[in-house]
């Protein structure tokens, strides 16, 4: 789904696109896919293609656009094996995917929404916050913060309602992975070194995706660069029994 609004602060047009992956099977055994996705945005003056990186089950993207779009088409060239349904909505949570948390270290994340009528109300309707973290929704922006005390994967769903009559509502699902420490090659900080880390590096190198944090965790071949050769190194490690990622000094 998508909607357009004019941001008076920046004096620019914004396009909000929300993408939700829905699996028929149990998501525990069939987790969501992380991948770059093409968005064809149509305007009265012509069309433009944008690339977003879908890394959460339900995710909203805010794009700067030159004018109000007439239509938006997801995956216009049918690269993805899926069925696409378009829904209509006027409000969305737009917080980025949550960072990986580290056991015993401070964690802080704000949540934001766009559209509808402020103020918003945020409520957890399912799942579990990481132990040691507190969700404070008393201010303008709700905050999840604290020091994690237990390492595991935590999933939760928030419902956002606005102040219009009738109310607009949206739901957003989040995941926080609490790990004891990070290690070379785990560029998406999920506690594993696998093909998802290679995809992360390819997106960073070619599609303007987020950089590994810390950056040198992506330099698995120790050539002092983080590029596609590191992605190939990880794929070789994951599928062909290649050497493990190195901890470069």
Short mmCIF file of C-alpha atoms in Angstrom, two decimals:
data_model
loop_
_atom_site.label_atom_id
_atom_site.label_comp_id
_atom_site.label_asym_id
_atom_site.label_seq_id
_atom_site.Cartn_x
_atom_site.Cartn_y
_atom_site.Cartn_z
CA UNK A 1 0.00 0.00 0.00
CA UNK A 2 1.07 3.61 -0.42
CA UNK A 3 0.06 7.20 0.16
CA UNK A 4 1.40 10.66 -0.60
CA UNK A 5 1.67 13.70 1.64
CA UNK A 6 3.33 17.10 1.58
CA UNK A 7 5.92 17.71 4.31
CA UNK A 8 5.62 21.38 5.27
CA UNK A 9 8.85 21.23 7.30
CA UNK A 10 11.07 20.24 4.39
CA UNK A 11 8.65 21.72 1.82
CA UNK A 12 8.80 18.56 -0.25
CA UNK A 13 6.51 15.78 -1.48
CA UNK A 14 6.80 12.43 0.28
CA UNK A 15 5.70 8.98 -0.79
CA UNK A 16 5.13 6.32 1.88
CA UNK A 17 5.18 2.73 0.65
CA UNK A 18 4.39 -0.11 3.03
CA UNK A 19 5.42 -3.67 2.14
CA UNK A 20 4.25 -6.69 4.13
CA UNK A 21 5.37 -10.24 3.47
CA UNK A 22 2.65 -12.80 4.18
CA UNK A 23 3.58 -16.49 4.32
CA UNK A 24 0.92 -19.20 4.28
CA UNK A 25 3.19 -21.51 6.28
CA UNK A 26 4.34 -21.08 9.86
CA UNK A 27 6.76 -18.11 9.79
CA UNK A 28 8.99 -19.89 12.32
CA UNK A 29 9.87 -22.47 9.67
CA UNK A 30 9.43 -20.14 6.67
CA UNK A 31 10.95 -16.80 7.67
CA UNK A 32 10.67 -13.63 5.60
CA UNK A 33 13.00 -12.94 2.68
CA UNK A 34 15.45 -10.03 2.72
CA UNK A 35 16.02 -8.49 -0.70
CA UNK A 36 16.14 -5.30 -2.75
CA UNK A 37 12.82 -4.50 -4.43
CA UNK A 38 12.03 -2.24 -7.36
CA UNK A 39 9.24 0.33 -7.08
CA UNK A 40 7.88 1.88 -10.26
CA UNK A 41 6.40 5.26 -9.34
CA UNK A 42 4.20 6.88 -11.98
CA UNK A 43 3.74 10.66 -12.27
CA UNK A 44 1.79 12.84 -14.72
CA UNK A 45 5.17 13.88 -16.18
CA UNK A 46 6.65 10.36 -16.45
CA UNK A 47 7.78 7.32 -14.46
CA UNK A 48 10.69 6.71 -12.07
CA UNK A 49 12.08 3.53 -10.53
CA UNK A 50 13.29 3.40 -6.93
CA UNK A 51 15.05 0.55 -5.10
CA UNK A 52 14.26 -0.23 -1.46
CA UNK A 53 15.73 -2.97 0.71
CA UNK A 54 13.03 -5.07 2.33
CA UNK A 55 14.49 -6.38 5.58
CA UNK A 56 11.45 -6.73 7.86
CA UNK A 57 8.18 -8.62 7.74
CA UNK A 58 6.23 -5.38 7.65
CA UNK A 59 8.09 -2.24 6.66
CA UNK A 60 7.26 1.29 5.50
CA UNK A 61 9.59 3.42 3.37
CA UNK A 62 9.47 7.21 3.01
CA UNK A 63 10.72 8.46 -0.37
CA UNK A 64 11.34 11.99 -1.59
CA UNK A 65 9.34 12.46 -4.80
CA UNK A 66 9.08 15.41 -7.22
CA UNK A 67 5.28 15.53 -7.26
CA UNK A 68 2.19 13.56 -6.27
CA UNK A 69 2.26 10.08 -7.87
CA UNK A 70 -0.65 8.65 -9.83
CA UNK A 71 0.26 5.01 -9.16
CA UNK A 72 2.93 2.80 -7.60
CA UNK A 73 3.82 -0.70 -8.82
CA UNK A 74 5.89 -3.12 -6.77
CA UNK A 75 8.36 -5.35 -8.65
CA UNK A 76 7.26 -4.17 -12.12
CA UNK A 77 9.57 -6.62 -13.94
CA UNK A 78 8.39 -9.65 -11.92
CA UNK A 79 11.77 -10.53 -10.45
CA UNK A 80 10.20 -11.94 -7.28
CA UNK A 81 8.20 -15.18 -7.14
CA UNK A 82 5.15 -13.91 -5.28
CA UNK A 83 1.56 -12.73 -5.46
CA UNK A 84 1.14 -8.97 -4.98
CA UNK A 85 -2.01 -7.41 -3.55
CA UNK A 86 -2.37 -3.63 -3.21
CA UNK A 87 -4.13 -2.21 -0.16
CA UNK A 88 -5.09 1.36 0.68
CA UNK A 89 -4.08 3.18 3.86
CA UNK A 90 -3.40 6.71 5.08
CA UNK A 91 -1.06 6.18 8.04
CA UNK A 92 1.98 4.03 8.67
CA UNK A 93 4.74 3.32 11.16
CA UNK A 94 8.03 4.22 9.49
CA UNK A 95 10.68 3.19 12.01
CA UNK A 96 13.64 1.42 10.47
CA UNK A 97 14.27 -2.24 11.32
CA UNK A 98 15.55 -2.41 14.88
CA UNK A 99 19.24 -2.73 15.56
CA UNK A 100 20.70 -5.90 17.02
CA UNK A 101 21.12 -5.53 20.77
CA UNK A 102 24.15 -6.71 22.69
CA UNK A 103 23.90 -8.39 26.05
CA UNK A 104 24.80 -6.00 28.87
CA UNK A 105 25.04 -2.93 26.58
CA UNK A 106 22.64 0.02 26.42
CA UNK A 107 19.96 -0.08 23.71
CA UNK A 108 17.79 2.84 22.54
CA UNK A 109 15.27 3.07 19.69
CA UNK A 110 12.56 5.61 18.84
CA UNK A 111 9.42 4.73 16.87
CA UNK A 112 7.80 7.08 14.35
CA UNK A 113 4.68 7.25 12.19
CA UNK A 114 3.47 9.44 9.34
CA UNK A 115 0.05 10.36 7.99
CA UNK A 116 -3.23 10.50 9.84
CA UNK A 117 -3.75 13.01 12.66
CA UNK A 118 -1.34 13.49 15.55
CA UNK A 119 -0.92 12.60 18.36
CA UNK A 120 -0.52 8.86 17.86
CA UNK A 121 -1.09 6.12 20.39
CA UNK A 122 1.21 3.07 20.43
CA UNK A 123 0.28 -0.25 22.06
CA UNK A 124 1.97 -3.64 22.07
CA UNK A 125 -0.62 -6.18 20.88
CA UNK A 126 1.56 -9.26 20.64
CA UNK A 127 4.97 -10.74 21.23
CA UNK A 128 7.64 -10.02 23.81
CA UNK A 129 10.02 -7.13 24.38
CA UNK A 130 13.60 -8.18 25.17
CA UNK A 131 14.16 -8.77 28.87
CA UNK A 132 15.72 -5.70 30.43
CA UNK A 133 14.19 -3.25 27.92
CA UNK A 134 11.27 -0.93 28.71
CA UNK A 135 8.75 0.49 26.23
CA UNK A 136 7.85 4.09 27.13
CA UNK A 137 4.98 5.53 25.05
CA UNK A 138 4.30 8.57 27.23
CA UNK A 139 6.15 11.08 25.04
CA UNK A 140 5.73 12.31 21.47
CA UNK A 141 7.87 9.43 20.21
CA UNK A 142 7.69 6.07 22.01
CA UNK A 143 11.06 4.62 23.00
CA UNK A 144 12.33 1.09 23.61
CA UNK A 145 15.40 1.31 25.82
CA UNK A 146 17.41 -0.33 28.55
CA UNK A 147 20.12 -2.95 28.94
CA UNK A 148 19.29 -6.45 27.61
CA UNK A 149 19.69 -9.20 30.20
CA UNK A 150 18.97 -12.31 28.11
CA UNK A 151 20.26 -13.29 24.64
CA UNK A 152 17.57 -14.54 22.25
CA UNK A 153 15.38 -13.40 19.36
CA UNK A 154 12.38 -11.31 20.39
CA UNK A 155 9.43 -10.51 18.12
CA UNK A 156 6.63 -8.10 18.92
CA UNK A 157 3.83 -6.25 17.17
CA UNK A 158 2.75 -2.67 17.83
CA UNK A 159 -0.59 -1.09 16.96
CA UNK A 160 -0.60 2.60 16.09
CA UNK A 161 -3.80 4.66 16.18
CA UNK A 162 -4.18 8.35 15.42
CA UNK A 163 -6.53 11.07 16.77
CA UNK A 164 -8.89 11.38 13.81
CA UNK A 165 -12.58 10.44 13.95
CA UNK A 166 -12.93 7.73 12.82
CA UNK A 167 -9.46 6.62 13.81
CA UNK A 168 -6.83 5.41 11.40
CA UNK A 169 -4.86 2.41 12.57
CA UNK A 170 -1.79 0.48 11.48
CA UNK A 171 0.22 -2.43 12.84
CA UNK A 172 3.95 -3.02 12.55
CA UNK A 173 6.00 -6.07 13.48
CA UNK A 174 9.53 -5.79 14.83
CA UNK A 175 12.36 -8.11 15.75
CA UNK A 176 15.20 -7.50 18.16
CA UNK A 177 18.03 -10.03 18.29
CA UNK A 178 20.01 -9.93 21.51
CA UNK A 179 23.45 -11.48 21.10
CA UNK A 180 26.46 -11.83 23.35
CA UNK A 181 28.97 -10.48 20.82
CA UNK A 182 29.43 -9.82 17.11
CA UNK A 183 31.99 -11.61 14.96
CA UNK A 184 33.60 -11.28 11.50
CA UNK A 185 31.23 -11.77 8.58
CA UNK A 186 28.07 -11.21 10.64
CA UNK A 187 27.42 -7.93 8.84
CA UNK A 188 23.67 -7.90 9.50
CA UNK A 189 24.33 -8.61 13.19
CA UNK A 190 21.88 -11.52 13.49
CA UNK A 191 24.30 -13.90 15.22
CA UNK A 192 24.97 -16.02 12.09
CA UNK A 193 27.27 -15.90 9.06
CA UNK A 194 25.23 -17.04 6.08
CA UNK A 195 23.86 -16.01 2.68
CA UNK A 196 21.88 -13.14 4.24
CA UNK A 197 25.21 -11.49 5.10
CA UNK A 198 26.32 -11.84 1.46
CA UNK A 199 23.05 -10.23 0.32
CA UNK A 200 23.63 -7.42 2.85
CA UNK A 201 27.10 -6.74 1.40
CA UNK A 202 25.84 -6.83 -2.20
CA UNK A 203 23.11 -4.35 -1.30
CA UNK A 204 25.71 -2.12 0.39
CA UNK A 205 28.08 -2.30 -2.58
CA UNK A 206 25.58 -1.86 -5.42
CA UNK A 207 22.27 -0.48 -4.13
CA UNK A 208 23.24 2.09 -1.51
CA UNK A 209 22.18 -0.14 1.38
CA UNK A 210 23.36 0.33 4.96
CA UNK A 211 27.02 -0.26 5.75
CA UNK A 212 28.17 -3.04 8.09
CA UNK A 213 28.52 -1.81 11.66
CA UNK A 214 31.38 -1.83 12.41
CA UNK A 215 32.50 -1.46 8.81
CA UNK A 216 35.50 -3.77 9.14
CA UNK A 217 33.22 -6.69 10.06
CA UNK A 218 32.48 -6.87 6.33
CA UNK A 219 36.15 -7.09 5.31
CA UNK A 220 36.19 -10.88 5.65
CA UNK A 221 39.04 -11.43 3.18
CA UNK A 222 41.24 -8.77 4.85
CA UNK A 223 42.00 -6.80 1.68
CA UNK A 224 41.14 -3.50 3.43
CA UNK A 225 38.00 -3.06 1.28
CA UNK A 226 34.36 -3.97 1.84
CA UNK A 227 33.02 -4.96 -1.56
CA UNK A 228 31.51 -7.78 -3.63
CA UNK A 229 34.63 -9.95 -3.14
CA UNK A 230 33.68 -10.21 0.54
CA UNK A 231 30.18 -11.35 -0.44
CA UNK A 232 31.72 -14.04 -2.68
CA UNK A 233 33.97 -15.08 0.24
CA UNK A 234 30.93 -15.56 2.51
CA UNK A 235 29.00 -17.49 -0.17
CA UNK A 236 32.02 -19.77 -0.63
CA UNK A 237 32.17 -20.29 3.13
CA UNK A 238 28.43 -20.97 3.47
CA UNK A 239 27.95 -23.28 0.47
CA UNK A 240 31.32 -24.66 -0.66
CA UNK A 241 33.23 -25.30 2.53
CA UNK A 242 35.51 -22.31 2.04
CA UNK A 243 37.57 -20.74 4.82
CA UNK A 244 35.69 -18.92 7.56
CA UNK A 245 35.62 -15.09 7.66
CA UNK A 246 38.78 -13.66 9.15
CA UNK A 247 39.20 -11.29 12.05
CA UNK A 248 41.52 -8.75 10.39
CA UNK A 249 44.06 -6.83 12.46
#
